[in-house]
Each structure stands twice: as structure tokens, then as C-alpha cells.
mmCIF file of C-alpha atoms in Angstrom:
data_model
loop_
_atom_site.group_PDB
_atom_site.id
_atom_site.type_symbol
_atom_site.label_atom_id
_atom_site.label_comp_id
_atom_site.label_asym_id
_atom_site.label_seq_id
_atom_site.Cartn_x
_atom_site.Cartn_y
_atom_site.Cartn_z
ATOM 1 C CA MET A 230 -15.898 -66.673 19.842
ATOM 2 C CA GLY A 231 -17.736 -63.488 19.162
ATOM 3 C CA ASN A 232 -21.328 -62.332 19.369
ATOM 4 C CA VAL A 233 -23.655 -61.326 16.583
ATOM 5 C CA HIS A 234 -26.209 -58.666 17.418
ATOM 6 C CA ALA A 235 -28.951 -59.207 14.904
ATOM 7 C CA ALA A 236 -29.197 -55.832 13.212
ATOM 8 C CA ALA A 237 -31.863 -54.869 10.753
ATOM 9 C CA ALA A 238 -29.402 -53.122 8.480
ATOM 10 C CA GLY A 239 -25.681 -53.092 7.873
ATOM 11 C CA ASN A 240 -23.160 -55.474 6.433
ATOM 12 C CA VAL A 241 -22.900 -58.108 9.105
ATOM 13 C CA THR A 242 -20.447 -60.957 8.787
ATOM 14 C CA ALA A 243 -20.838 -63.590 11.433
ATOM 15 C CA PRO A 244 -17.658 -64.340 13.410
ATOM 16 C CA ALA A 245 -16.691 -67.775 14.617
ATOM 17 C CA SER A 246 -19.004 -69.346 17.181
ATOM 18 C CA ALA A 247 -21.297 -66.385 16.905
ATOM 19 C CA THR A 248 -24.509 -66.481 18.893
ATOM 20 C CA LEU A 249 -27.344 -64.055 19.106
ATOM 21 C CA VAL A 250 -27.255 -62.290 22.433
ATOM 22 C CA PRO A 251 -30.212 -60.349 23.878
ATOM 23 C CA PRO A 252 -29.777 -57.032 25.683
ATOM 24 C CA PRO A 253 -28.402 -57.618 29.171
ATOM 25 C CA PRO A 254 -30.756 -57.991 32.130
ATOM 26 C CA PRO A 255 -31.023 -55.135 34.646
ATOM 27 C CA MET A 256 -27.541 -54.081 35.686
ATOM 28 C CA THR A 257 -26.097 -53.759 39.138
ATOM 29 C CA ALA A 258 -24.399 -50.529 40.081
ATOM 30 C CA ALA A 259 -21.073 -52.155 39.342
ATOM 31 C CA GLY A 260 -22.093 -52.721 35.777
ATOM 32 C CA THR A 261 -22.420 -56.476 36.196
ATOM 33 C CA ALA A 262 -25.520 -58.235 34.934
ATOM 34 C CA ALA A 263 -27.959 -59.433 37.527
ATOM 35 C CA ALA A 264 -28.435 -63.187 37.477
ATOM 36 C CA LYS A 265 -31.160 -64.257 35.088
ATOM 37 C CA PRO A 266 -33.740 -66.661 36.525
ATOM 38 C CA GLU A 267 -33.296 -69.151 33.677
ATOM 39 C CA GLU A 268 -29.589 -69.484 34.502
ATOM 40 C CA MET A 269 -30.069 -70.547 38.102
ATOM 41 C CA ALA A 270 -30.407 -74.273 37.442
ATOM 42 C CA ASP A 271 -28.764 -75.088 34.141
ATOM 43 C CA ASN A 272 -27.676 -78.470 35.429
ATOM 44 C CA ALA A 273 -30.766 -79.220 37.479
ATOM 45 C CA ASN A 274 -31.392 -82.353 35.422
ATOM 46 C CA GLY A 275 -28.198 -84.075 36.543
ATOM 47 C CA MET A 276 -26.450 -85.138 33.342
ATOM 48 C CA ASN A 277 -27.871 -82.297 31.265
ATOM 49 C CA PRO A 278 -24.899 -80.177 30.058
ATOM 50 C CA GLY A 279 -26.772 -76.871 29.951
ATOM 51 C CA SER A 280 -27.017 -74.692 26.880
ATOM 52 C CA PHE A 281 -24.357 -74.136 24.227
ATOM 53 C CA GLU A 282 -24.319 -70.376 24.803
ATOM 54 C CA ASP A 283 -23.263 -70.976 28.429
ATOM 55 C CA LEU A 284 -20.230 -73.043 27.397
ATOM 56 C CA HIS A 285 -17.750 -70.542 28.913
ATOM 57 C CA LYS A 286 -20.091 -69.071 31.526
ATOM 58 C CA ARG A 287 -18.338 -70.521 34.590
ATOM 59 C CA CYS A 288 -15.131 -68.709 33.624
ATOM 60 C CA LYS A 289 -16.648 -65.484 32.326
ATOM 61 C CA ASP A 290 -18.743 -64.929 35.458
ATOM 62 C CA ILE A 291 -15.668 -64.067 37.511
ATOM 63 C CA PHE A 292 -14.467 -61.319 35.137
ATOM 64 C CA PRO A 293 -15.396 -57.757 36.150
ATOM 65 C CA SER A 294 -17.449 -55.298 34.110
ATOM 66 C CA PRO A 295 -15.752 -51.936 34.739
ATOM 67 C CA PHE A 296 -17.890 -48.839 34.359
ATOM 68 C CA GLU A 297 -17.233 -45.104 34.199
ATOM 69 C CA GLY A 298 -18.944 -42.239 36.007
ATOM 70 C CA ALA A 299 -21.683 -42.698 38.590
ATOM 71 C CA LYS A 300 -24.525 -45.226 38.871
ATOM 72 C CA LEU A 301 -27.461 -45.383 41.256
ATOM 73 C CA LEU A 302 -29.710 -48.446 41.272
ATOM 74 C CA ILE A 303 -32.793 -48.676 43.486
ATOM 75 C CA ASN A 304 -34.643 -52.016 43.688
ATOM 76 C CA LYS A 305 -38.105 -52.285 45.222
ATOM 77 C CA GLY A 306 -40.032 -55.508 45.659
ATOM 78 C CA LEU A 307 -43.773 -54.889 45.447
ATOM 79 C CA SER A 308 -44.728 -58.528 46.025
ATOM 80 C CA ASN A 309 -43.293 -62.035 45.857
ATOM 81 C CA HIS A 310 -43.764 -61.948 42.081
ATOM 82 C CA PHE A 311 -43.202 -58.322 41.071
ATOM 83 C CA GLN A 312 -40.175 -56.040 41.413
ATOM 84 C CA ILE A 313 -39.362 -52.614 40.002
ATOM 85 C CA SER A 314 -36.062 -50.759 39.680
ATOM 86 C CA HIS A 315 -34.867 -47.224 39.048
ATOM 87 C CA THR A 316 -31.455 -46.675 37.460
ATOM 88 C CA LEU A 317 -29.686 -43.336 37.137
ATOM 89 C CA THR A 318 -26.433 -43.211 35.161
ATOM 90 C CA MET A 319 -24.009 -40.316 34.676
ATOM 91 C CA SER A 320 -21.175 -41.070 32.266
ATOM 92 C CA SER A 321 -19.170 -39.344 29.554
ATOM 93 C CA LEU A 322 -18.638 -42.585 27.605
ATOM 94 C CA GLN A 323 -21.983 -44.369 27.826
ATOM 95 C CA PRO A 324 -25.566 -43.096 27.416
ATOM 96 C CA SER A 325 -26.574 -41.286 30.586
ATOM 97 C CA GLY A 326 -29.975 -40.728 32.104
ATOM 98 C CA TYR A 327 -32.787 -42.527 33.854
ATOM 99 C CA LYS A 328 -34.218 -45.994 33.204
ATOM 100 C CA PHE A 329 -37.213 -47.726 34.727
ATOM 101 C CA GLY A 330 -37.204 -51.488 34.961
ATOM 102 C CA CYS A 331 -39.621 -54.134 36.124
ATOM 103 C CA THR A 332 -39.493 -57.899 36.612
ATOM 104 C CA TYR A 333 -42.394 -60.309 36.983
ATOM 105 C CA VAL A 334 -41.960 -63.925 38.069
ATOM 106 C CA GLY A 335 -44.931 -66.278 37.727
ATOM 107 C CA THR A 336 -46.110 -69.206 39.807
ATOM 108 C CA LYS A 337 -45.301 -72.214 37.600
ATOM 109 C CA SER A 338 -42.449 -73.998 39.374
ATOM 110 C CA TYR A 339 -40.341 -76.926 38.161
ATOM 111 C CA SER A 340 -37.792 -76.738 40.982
ATOM 112 C CA PRO A 341 -37.139 -74.496 43.999
ATOM 113 C CA MET A 342 -34.922 -72.293 41.793
ATOM 114 C CA GLU A 343 -36.968 -72.333 38.574
ATOM 115 C CA VAL A 344 -40.228 -70.395 38.422
ATOM 116 C CA PHE A 345 -41.950 -69.286 35.217
ATOM 117 C CA PRO A 346 -42.999 -67.278 33.316
ATOM 118 C CA VAL A 347 -40.450 -64.487 33.714
ATOM 119 C CA LEU A 348 -40.998 -61.041 32.195
ATOM 120 C CA ILE A 349 -38.176 -58.471 32.266
ATOM 121 C CA GLY A 350 -38.457 -54.950 30.861
ATOM 122 C CA GLU A 351 -36.475 -51.723 30.902
ATOM 123 C CA VAL A 352 -37.499 -48.375 29.371
ATOM 124 C CA ASP A 353 -36.057 -44.845 29.348
ATOM 125 C CA PRO A 354 -37.876 -41.466 29.001
ATOM 126 C CA SER A 355 -37.249 -41.497 25.213
ATOM 127 C CA GLY A 356 -39.285 -44.688 24.833
ATOM 128 C CA ASN A 357 -36.329 -46.975 24.134
ATOM 129 C CA LEU A 358 -37.302 -50.414 25.387
ATOM 130 C CA ASN A 359 -35.619 -53.739 26.138
ATOM 131 C CA ALA A 360 -38.005 -56.609 26.857
ATOM 132 C CA ASN A 361 -37.480 -60.304 27.599
ATOM 133 C CA ILE A 362 -40.064 -63.054 28.068
ATOM 134 C CA ILE A 363 -38.961 -66.474 29.329
ATOM 135 C CA HIS A 364 -41.326 -69.383 29.796
ATOM 136 C CA GLN A 365 -40.885 -73.094 30.336
ATOM 137 C CA PHE A 366 -43.803 -75.035 28.879
ATOM 138 C CA SER A 367 -42.644 -78.392 30.239
ATOM 139 C CA GLU A 368 -39.692 -79.891 32.072
ATOM 140 C CA ARG A 369 -37.820 -80.125 28.744
ATOM 141 C CA ILE A 370 -39.025 -77.202 26.587
ATOM 142 C CA ARG A 371 -38.118 -73.592 27.335
ATOM 143 C CA CYS A 372 -38.667 -70.551 25.113
ATOM 144 C CA LYS A 373 -37.253 -67.038 25.246
ATOM 145 C CA PHE A 374 -38.348 -63.966 23.319
ATOM 146 C CA MET A 375 -36.382 -60.714 23.226
ATOM 147 C CA SER A 376 -37.203 -57.390 21.612
ATOM 148 C CA GLN A 377 -35.355 -54.089 21.494
ATOM 149 C CA ILE A 378 -36.923 -50.789 20.399
ATOM 150 C CA GLN A 379 -34.820 -47.678 19.790
ATOM 151 C CA ASN A 380 -35.937 -44.355 18.311
ATOM 152 C CA SER A 381 -39.419 -45.785 17.668
ATOM 153 C CA LYS A 382 -37.986 -48.590 15.533
ATOM 154 C CA MET A 383 -37.809 -52.303 16.177
ATOM 155 C CA VAL A 384 -34.044 -52.801 16.185
ATOM 156 C CA THR A 385 -33.806 -56.403 17.320
ATOM 157 C CA THR A 386 -36.170 -59.335 17.704
ATOM 158 C CA GLN A 387 -35.072 -62.778 18.746
ATOM 159 C CA PHE A 388 -36.820 -66.024 19.560
ATOM 160 C CA THR A 389 -35.008 -68.987 21.122
ATOM 161 C CA SER A 390 -36.315 -72.447 21.902
ATOM 162 C CA ASP A 391 -34.382 -74.948 24.042
ATOM 163 C CA TYR A 392 -35.052 -78.660 24.375
ATOM 164 C CA LYS A 393 -33.329 -80.290 27.351
ATOM 165 C CA GLY A 394 -32.860 -84.042 27.205
ATOM 166 C CA ASN A 395 -31.424 -86.263 29.894
ATOM 167 C CA ASP A 396 -27.884 -85.744 28.613
ATOM 168 C CA PHE A 397 -28.139 -83.130 25.848
ATOM 169 C CA THR A 398 -29.531 -79.698 24.995
ATOM 170 C CA ALA A 399 -30.687 -78.649 21.531
ATOM 171 C CA SER A 400 -31.388 -74.990 20.797
ATOM 172 C CA SER A 401 -32.683 -73.026 17.833
ATOM 173 C CA THR A 402 -32.689 -69.235 17.498
ATOM 174 C CA LEU A 403 -34.347 -66.947 14.969
ATOM 175 C CA GLY A 404 -33.063 -63.370 14.867
ATOM 176 C CA ASN A 405 -34.447 -60.375 12.969
ATOM 177 C CA ILE A 406 -36.382 -62.490 10.497
ATOM 178 C CA ASP A 407 -37.742 -60.083 7.854
ATOM 179 C CA VAL A 408 -39.995 -61.712 5.265
ATOM 180 C CA LEU A 409 -40.239 -58.596 3.082
ATOM 181 C CA GLU A 410 -36.495 -57.861 2.985
ATOM 182 C CA GLU A 411 -35.668 -61.584 2.919
ATOM 183 C CA SER A 412 -33.086 -61.280 5.670
ATOM 184 C CA GLY A 413 -32.401 -62.796 9.051
ATOM 185 C CA ILE A 414 -30.185 -65.020 11.181
ATOM 186 C CA ILE A 415 -30.793 -68.657 12.136
ATOM 187 C CA VAL A 416 -28.644 -70.412 14.741
ATOM 188 C CA ASN A 417 -28.880 -74.101 15.646
ATOM 189 C CA GLN A 418 -26.894 -75.441 18.600
ATOM 190 C CA TYR A 419 -26.396 -78.869 20.150
ATOM 191 C CA LEU A 420 -24.468 -79.857 23.282
ATOM 192 C CA GLN A 421 -24.111 -83.517 24.330
ATOM 193 C CA ASN A 422 -22.723 -85.000 27.544
ATOM 194 C CA LEU A 423 -20.488 -87.939 26.644
ATOM 195 C CA SER A 424 -19.680 -88.600 30.286
ATOM 196 C CA LYS A 425 -20.297 -87.000 33.652
ATOM 197 C CA ASN A 426 -17.445 -84.530 33.087
ATOM 198 C CA PHE A 427 -17.035 -84.289 29.314
ATOM 199 C CA ALA A 428 -19.372 -82.628 26.799
ATOM 200 C CA MET A 429 -19.102 -81.898 23.084
ATOM 201 C CA GLY A 430 -21.288 -79.870 20.764
ATOM 202 C CA ALA A 431 -21.669 -77.973 17.525
ATOM 203 C CA GLU A 432 -23.225 -74.765 16.262
ATOM 204 C CA LEU A 433 -24.399 -73.792 12.797
ATOM 205 C CA LEU A 434 -25.096 -70.131 12.094
ATOM 206 C CA TYR A 435 -26.804 -69.146 8.856
ATOM 207 C CA GLN A 436 -27.264 -65.491 7.876
ATOM 208 C CA TYR A 437 -28.957 -64.255 4.740
ATOM 209 C CA GLY A 438 -30.027 -60.924 3.270
ATOM 210 C CA PRO A 439 -29.112 -58.226 0.727
ATOM 211 C CA GLN A 440 -26.465 -56.759 3.055
ATOM 212 C CA VAL A 441 -24.571 -60.051 3.358
ATOM 213 C CA PRO A 442 -21.768 -60.716 0.823
ATOM 214 C CA GLY A 443 -23.148 -63.278 -1.618
ATOM 215 C CA ARG A 444 -26.555 -62.808 0.069
ATOM 216 C CA GLU A 445 -25.853 -65.671 2.486
ATOM 217 C CA ILE A 446 -23.186 -67.033 4.763
ATOM 218 C CA ALA A 447 -22.881 -70.080 7.027
ATOM 219 C CA VAL A 448 -20.487 -70.587 9.937
ATOM 220 C CA PHE A 449 -19.899 -73.965 11.593
ATOM 221 C CA THR A 450 -18.347 -74.272 15.058
ATOM 222 C CA LEU A 451 -17.197 -77.260 17.123
ATOM 223 C CA ALA A 452 -16.993 -77.099 20.915
ATOM 224 C CA ALA A 453 -15.885 -79.186 23.892
ATOM 225 C CA ARG A 454 -15.882 -78.804 27.672
ATOM 226 C CA TYR A 455 -14.318 -80.810 30.477
ATOM 227 C CA SER A 456 -15.547 -80.046 33.988
ATOM 228 C CA SER A 457 -14.689 -81.157 37.484
ATOM 229 C CA LYS A 458 -15.647 -79.951 40.921
ATOM 230 C CA ASP A 459 -12.951 -77.261 41.134
ATOM 231 C CA TRP A 460 -11.929 -76.556 37.540
ATOM 232 C CA GLN A 461 -13.218 -76.431 33.975
ATOM 233 C CA PHE A 462 -11.701 -76.176 30.499
ATOM 234 C CA SER A 463 -13.856 -75.203 27.536
ATOM 235 C CA THR A 464 -13.033 -74.422 23.925
ATOM 236 C CA ASN A 465 -14.716 -73.846 20.583
ATOM 237 C CA VAL A 466 -13.129 -73.796 17.134
ATOM 238 C CA CYS A 467 -14.418 -72.423 13.836
ATOM 239 C CA PRO A 468 -12.435 -74.068 11.000
ATOM 240 C CA SER A 469 -13.851 -71.917 8.188
ATOM 241 C CA ALA A 470 -13.004 -68.622 9.909
ATOM 242 C CA GLY A 471 -9.743 -69.868 11.418
ATOM 243 C CA GLY A 472 -10.832 -68.814 14.888
ATOM 244 C CA ALA A 473 -10.559 -70.381 18.324
ATOM 245 C CA HIS A 474 -11.748 -69.501 21.816
ATOM 246 C CA ALA A 475 -10.602 -71.231 25.006
ATOM 247 C CA CYS A 476 -11.352 -70.663 28.697
ATOM 248 C CA TYR A 477 -9.964 -72.199 31.862
ATOM 249 C CA TYR A 478 -11.590 -71.790 35.280
ATOM 250 C CA HIS A 479 -10.121 -72.857 38.606
ATOM 251 C CA LYS A 480 -11.557 -72.589 42.097
ATOM 252 C CA VAL A 481 -8.530 -72.310 44.370
ATOM 253 C CA ASN A 482 -10.524 -72.235 47.615
ATOM 254 C CA ASP A 483 -13.827 -70.958 48.971
ATOM 255 C CA ASN A 484 -12.640 -67.347 48.622
ATOM 256 C CA LEU A 485 -10.522 -67.276 45.457
ATOM 257 C CA GLN A 486 -11.456 -68.136 41.871
ATOM 258 C CA LEU A 487 -9.242 -67.719 38.812
ATOM 259 C CA GLY A 488 -10.052 -67.587 35.109
ATOM 260 C CA MET A 489 -8.016 -67.466 31.902
ATOM 261 C CA GLU A 490 -9.377 -66.735 28.446
ATOM 262 C CA MET A 491 -7.696 -66.804 25.035
ATOM 263 C CA GLU A 492 -9.330 -65.760 21.786
ATOM 264 C CA GLY A 493 -7.633 -65.694 18.398
ATOM 265 C CA SER A 494 -8.302 -65.508 14.679
ATOM 266 C CA LEU A 495 -5.991 -66.502 11.839
ATOM 267 C CA ARG A 496 -7.998 -64.381 9.426
ATOM 268 C CA MET A 497 -7.582 -61.217 11.525
ATOM 269 C CA GLN A 498 -4.071 -62.184 12.653
ATOM 270 C CA GLU A 499 -5.014 -61.339 16.216
ATOM 271 C CA CYS A 500 -4.847 -63.118 19.548
ATOM 272 C CA THR A 501 -5.834 -61.833 22.971
ATOM 273 C CA ALA A 502 -5.234 -63.481 26.347
ATOM 274 C CA THR A 503 -6.975 -62.376 29.545
ATOM 275 C CA ILE A 504 -6.494 -63.424 33.167
ATOM 276 C CA GLY A 505 -9.147 -62.645 35.765
ATOM 277 C CA TYR A 506 -9.899 -63.356 39.397
ATOM 278 C CA GLN A 507 -12.653 -63.090 41.973
ATOM 279 C CA TYR A 508 -11.777 -62.808 45.647
ATOM 280 C CA ASP A 509 -14.457 -62.884 48.341
ATOM 281 C CA LEU A 510 -14.044 -61.625 51.901
ATOM 282 C CA PRO A 511 -17.177 -62.911 53.658
ATOM 283 C CA ASN A 512 -16.269 -61.410 57.033
ATOM 284 C CA ALA A 513 -15.929 -57.960 55.464
ATOM 285 C CA ASN A 514 -18.834 -58.412 52.993
ATOM 286 C CA ILE A 515 -16.495 -57.555 50.109
ATOM 287 C CA THR A 516 -16.220 -59.045 46.629
ATOM 288 C CA MET A 517 -13.294 -58.080 44.387
ATOM 289 C CA ARG A 518 -13.054 -58.855 40.665
ATOM 290 C CA GLY A 519 -10.115 -57.964 38.466
ATOM 291 C CA GLN A 520 -8.543 -58.715 35.102
ATOM 292 C CA PHE A 521 -5.600 -57.853 32.865
ATOM 293 C CA ASP A 522 -4.966 -58.814 29.254
ATOM 294 C CA SER A 523 -2.230 -58.970 26.628
ATOM 295 C CA ASN A 524 -3.288 -55.561 25.268
ATOM 296 C CA TRP A 525 -2.038 -53.968 28.507
ATOM 297 C CA CYS A 526 -5.523 -53.261 29.810
ATOM 298 C CA VAL A 527 -6.253 -53.587 33.534
ATOM 299 C CA GLY A 528 -9.681 -53.421 35.170
ATOM 300 C CA ALA A 529 -11.173 -54.073 38.599
ATOM 301 C CA VAL A 530 -14.481 -53.745 40.447
ATOM 302 C CA LEU A 531 -14.941 -53.847 44.225
ATOM 303 C CA GLU A 532 -18.366 -54.346 45.830
ATOM 304 C CA LYS A 533 -18.964 -53.735 49.534
ATOM 305 C CA LYS A 534 -22.231 -54.510 51.311
ATOM 306 C CA LEU A 535 -22.960 -51.809 53.866
ATOM 307 C CA LEU A 536 -24.790 -53.979 56.384
ATOM 308 C CA PRO A 537 -27.146 -53.701 58.234
ATOM 309 C CA LEU A 538 -28.354 -51.140 55.668
ATOM 310 C CA PRO A 539 -29.650 -52.559 52.361
ATOM 311 C CA PHE A 540 -26.887 -50.755 50.455
ATOM 312 C CA THR A 541 -24.035 -52.017 48.271
ATOM 313 C CA LEU A 542 -21.170 -49.703 47.314
ATOM 314 C CA ALA A 543 -19.292 -50.368 44.071
ATOM 315 C CA LEU A 544 -15.933 -48.925 43.020
ATOM 316 C CA SER A 545 -14.573 -49.429 39.504
ATOM 317 C CA GLY A 546 -11.288 -48.699 37.765
ATOM 318 C CA TYR A 547 -9.981 -49.358 34.254
ATOM 319 C CA ALA A 548 -6.688 -48.481 32.585
ATOM 320 C CA ASN A 549 -5.508 -48.906 28.999
ATOM 321 C CA GLN A 550 -1.733 -48.518 29.214
ATOM 322 C CA VAL A 551 -1.235 -48.354 25.426
ATOM 323 C CA LYS A 552 -3.737 -45.520 24.838
ATOM 324 C CA SER A 553 -3.140 -43.901 28.245
ATOM 325 C CA ALA A 554 -6.883 -44.034 28.874
ATOM 326 C CA TYR A 555 -8.198 -44.278 32.422
ATOM 327 C CA ARG A 556 -11.767 -44.631 33.700
ATOM 328 C CA PHE A 557 -13.145 -44.593 37.212
ATOM 329 C CA GLY A 558 -16.641 -45.265 38.490
ATOM 330 C CA LEU A 559 -18.729 -45.074 41.649
ATOM 331 C CA GLY A 560 -21.989 -46.983 42.135
ATOM 332 C CA LEU A 561 -24.594 -47.510 44.806
ATOM 333 C CA ILE A 562 -27.236 -50.250 44.949
ATOM 334 C CA VAL A 563 -30.252 -49.742 47.220
ATOM 335 C CA GLY A 564 -32.381 -52.774 47.971
#
């Protein structure tokens, strides 16, 4: 259900179906994450179900990421393997300023859409750094390393190894392992295709350290997904935490996609439902994403390609009707 950011300090209690999540890849002006190279061919092996962490990805990809203020993103390709980016953000809610990013893609290819190694980095003038290294050592073994440095301190480190079988994927993640403090997070995941359309899996998260109640905690999660050409239903349940997370995706036609998400917890006595959509207008070079949820929050992002110029204009809006909070954003992507 939720995400655990492996922090070096603090009392962290792992929520249901928690997974370690690295800092996002370089952002578009609309605040949406650029596609990561390792996600381009999750099902390239036919019956392989992809990774456990991408269980709800097909639905979540259509939801917008509203932003506030102004964003300017300039991408420049220096060669077929190397690209740099400059990002300038002005916002009253999020950290503002300049960030420099670079991406390197190697020459080791397993398919037309999978090339390794991949190195992604982003740094600001204060020296805060996000770095990701992805490499596939064979057709079945892929490793990812992530590190985050803030205020001259190593805030997060994470190492993930995936093994892709013909009809299953097994993953293991180590997060913020500290031998001296005897703390860290270990996540093991397994997703198995039982048929062409149906997959089931499980996740075991183990967290230990002096900041954890009882010095250790374990969370077990069960998951299932049924997919077809035009729709997908996925869910995961954590019995010990009394939590559940379900997503439904439906492709209505070539232009319209719908998504519904529900997340609830008996322990917290909370339940949130969200409906989102993505509507594409190819003739106008426009993509619209929107969502509204049971907390009376509404958000939308519109992206317009300004052809023949290599520009993309992004407009964002978000409204929280309960708190009477409204945010608007303007972004421009160059390159």
C-alpha cells in the first residue's frame, strides 16, 4: 500500500505492502517522472510478470502529478549515450532552485528497448545528490543501486537485485544497512504468473534497529493481478496491518484511459478512493491527465507539444475543497 523511504534515523514503522522507493528520475516540467529505461520492457520475456513493485503501475501511470509555481526543463543530448538536463523550479511549497542532471546509457543491449548500464544523476548547487545505477548482468539478472546525499550526509542507500525467470520474478532489496548501528530494511518479493493473464505474489519486509519498536518488525503482504488487453485489476492485502490496496485500469479506446484506486487501513480507520483519467488528442498534440478523490481533492495536468519547435507546455491545477487550498503551475520543456 504505502512506501517506506529508508531513513537513517527516526521511528519508522513499515506500512502494508511497503517497498523501498528510490528518488524519482529526472522530472518533466509537468512534474511527472520521465520513463526509466529499465521499465520499458518489463514483459519482454513473454510470460514474465514483471516486478512486484510495478504491480499497480499500469493504473498509476495515468494519474497526474500536479505541481505548483513555475518549472523550466532543458534537455540536451550530447551523444547517442549521454544526455544532460537543466531544471529551474520556482515554488512556494517545494524546494526551489536549480538542478543539473545527466544520464548515461551504455552499449550492452538485450533487446531494442533495453540497453545497459544506465547511470542517472541529479545535483543542486548545495551539493545534494540523487544517483541511480542500473545494470543487467545477464538476460535474467538485473541490479539497481540508489544513493541520496543531503547536507553532506548519506541519507539513503539502496541496493536491489532482480531475477527474472520464464514466468516469475524474484527481487531482494537492502536499504540503509548500517552495521555499526545495527539497523536497516530488507525486502524480499516474488511474483509468479499462474496463467497468461493471472499472477500472484508475496512480499516480506523486515526492518530492524534501535528506533523500531521492539527493535524489529516484519510485514507480510499478499498480492494478485489479472490482466487483459484492455483492462487490469490488481490488489495487495496485508493481514497483520489490516490494510488493502486495489487498482483497476481500463483502456476505453486509443485516446481515453481510466483508472480507479482504493486504499484503506483498518488500523488507521481510513479509506481513500481515487478516480483518474488520461485523454490524448493526437491531432492537437495534447495529453490531459486528471483525478479526483473521496477527500474532495481535484487535480489535472495538461501537456501541449508546440510543434515544430522542440517545446512542450505544461499547465497544472490542484484544489483541496475541504481545506480551500488551490495550487496552479506553469511548466516548459525544451528538448
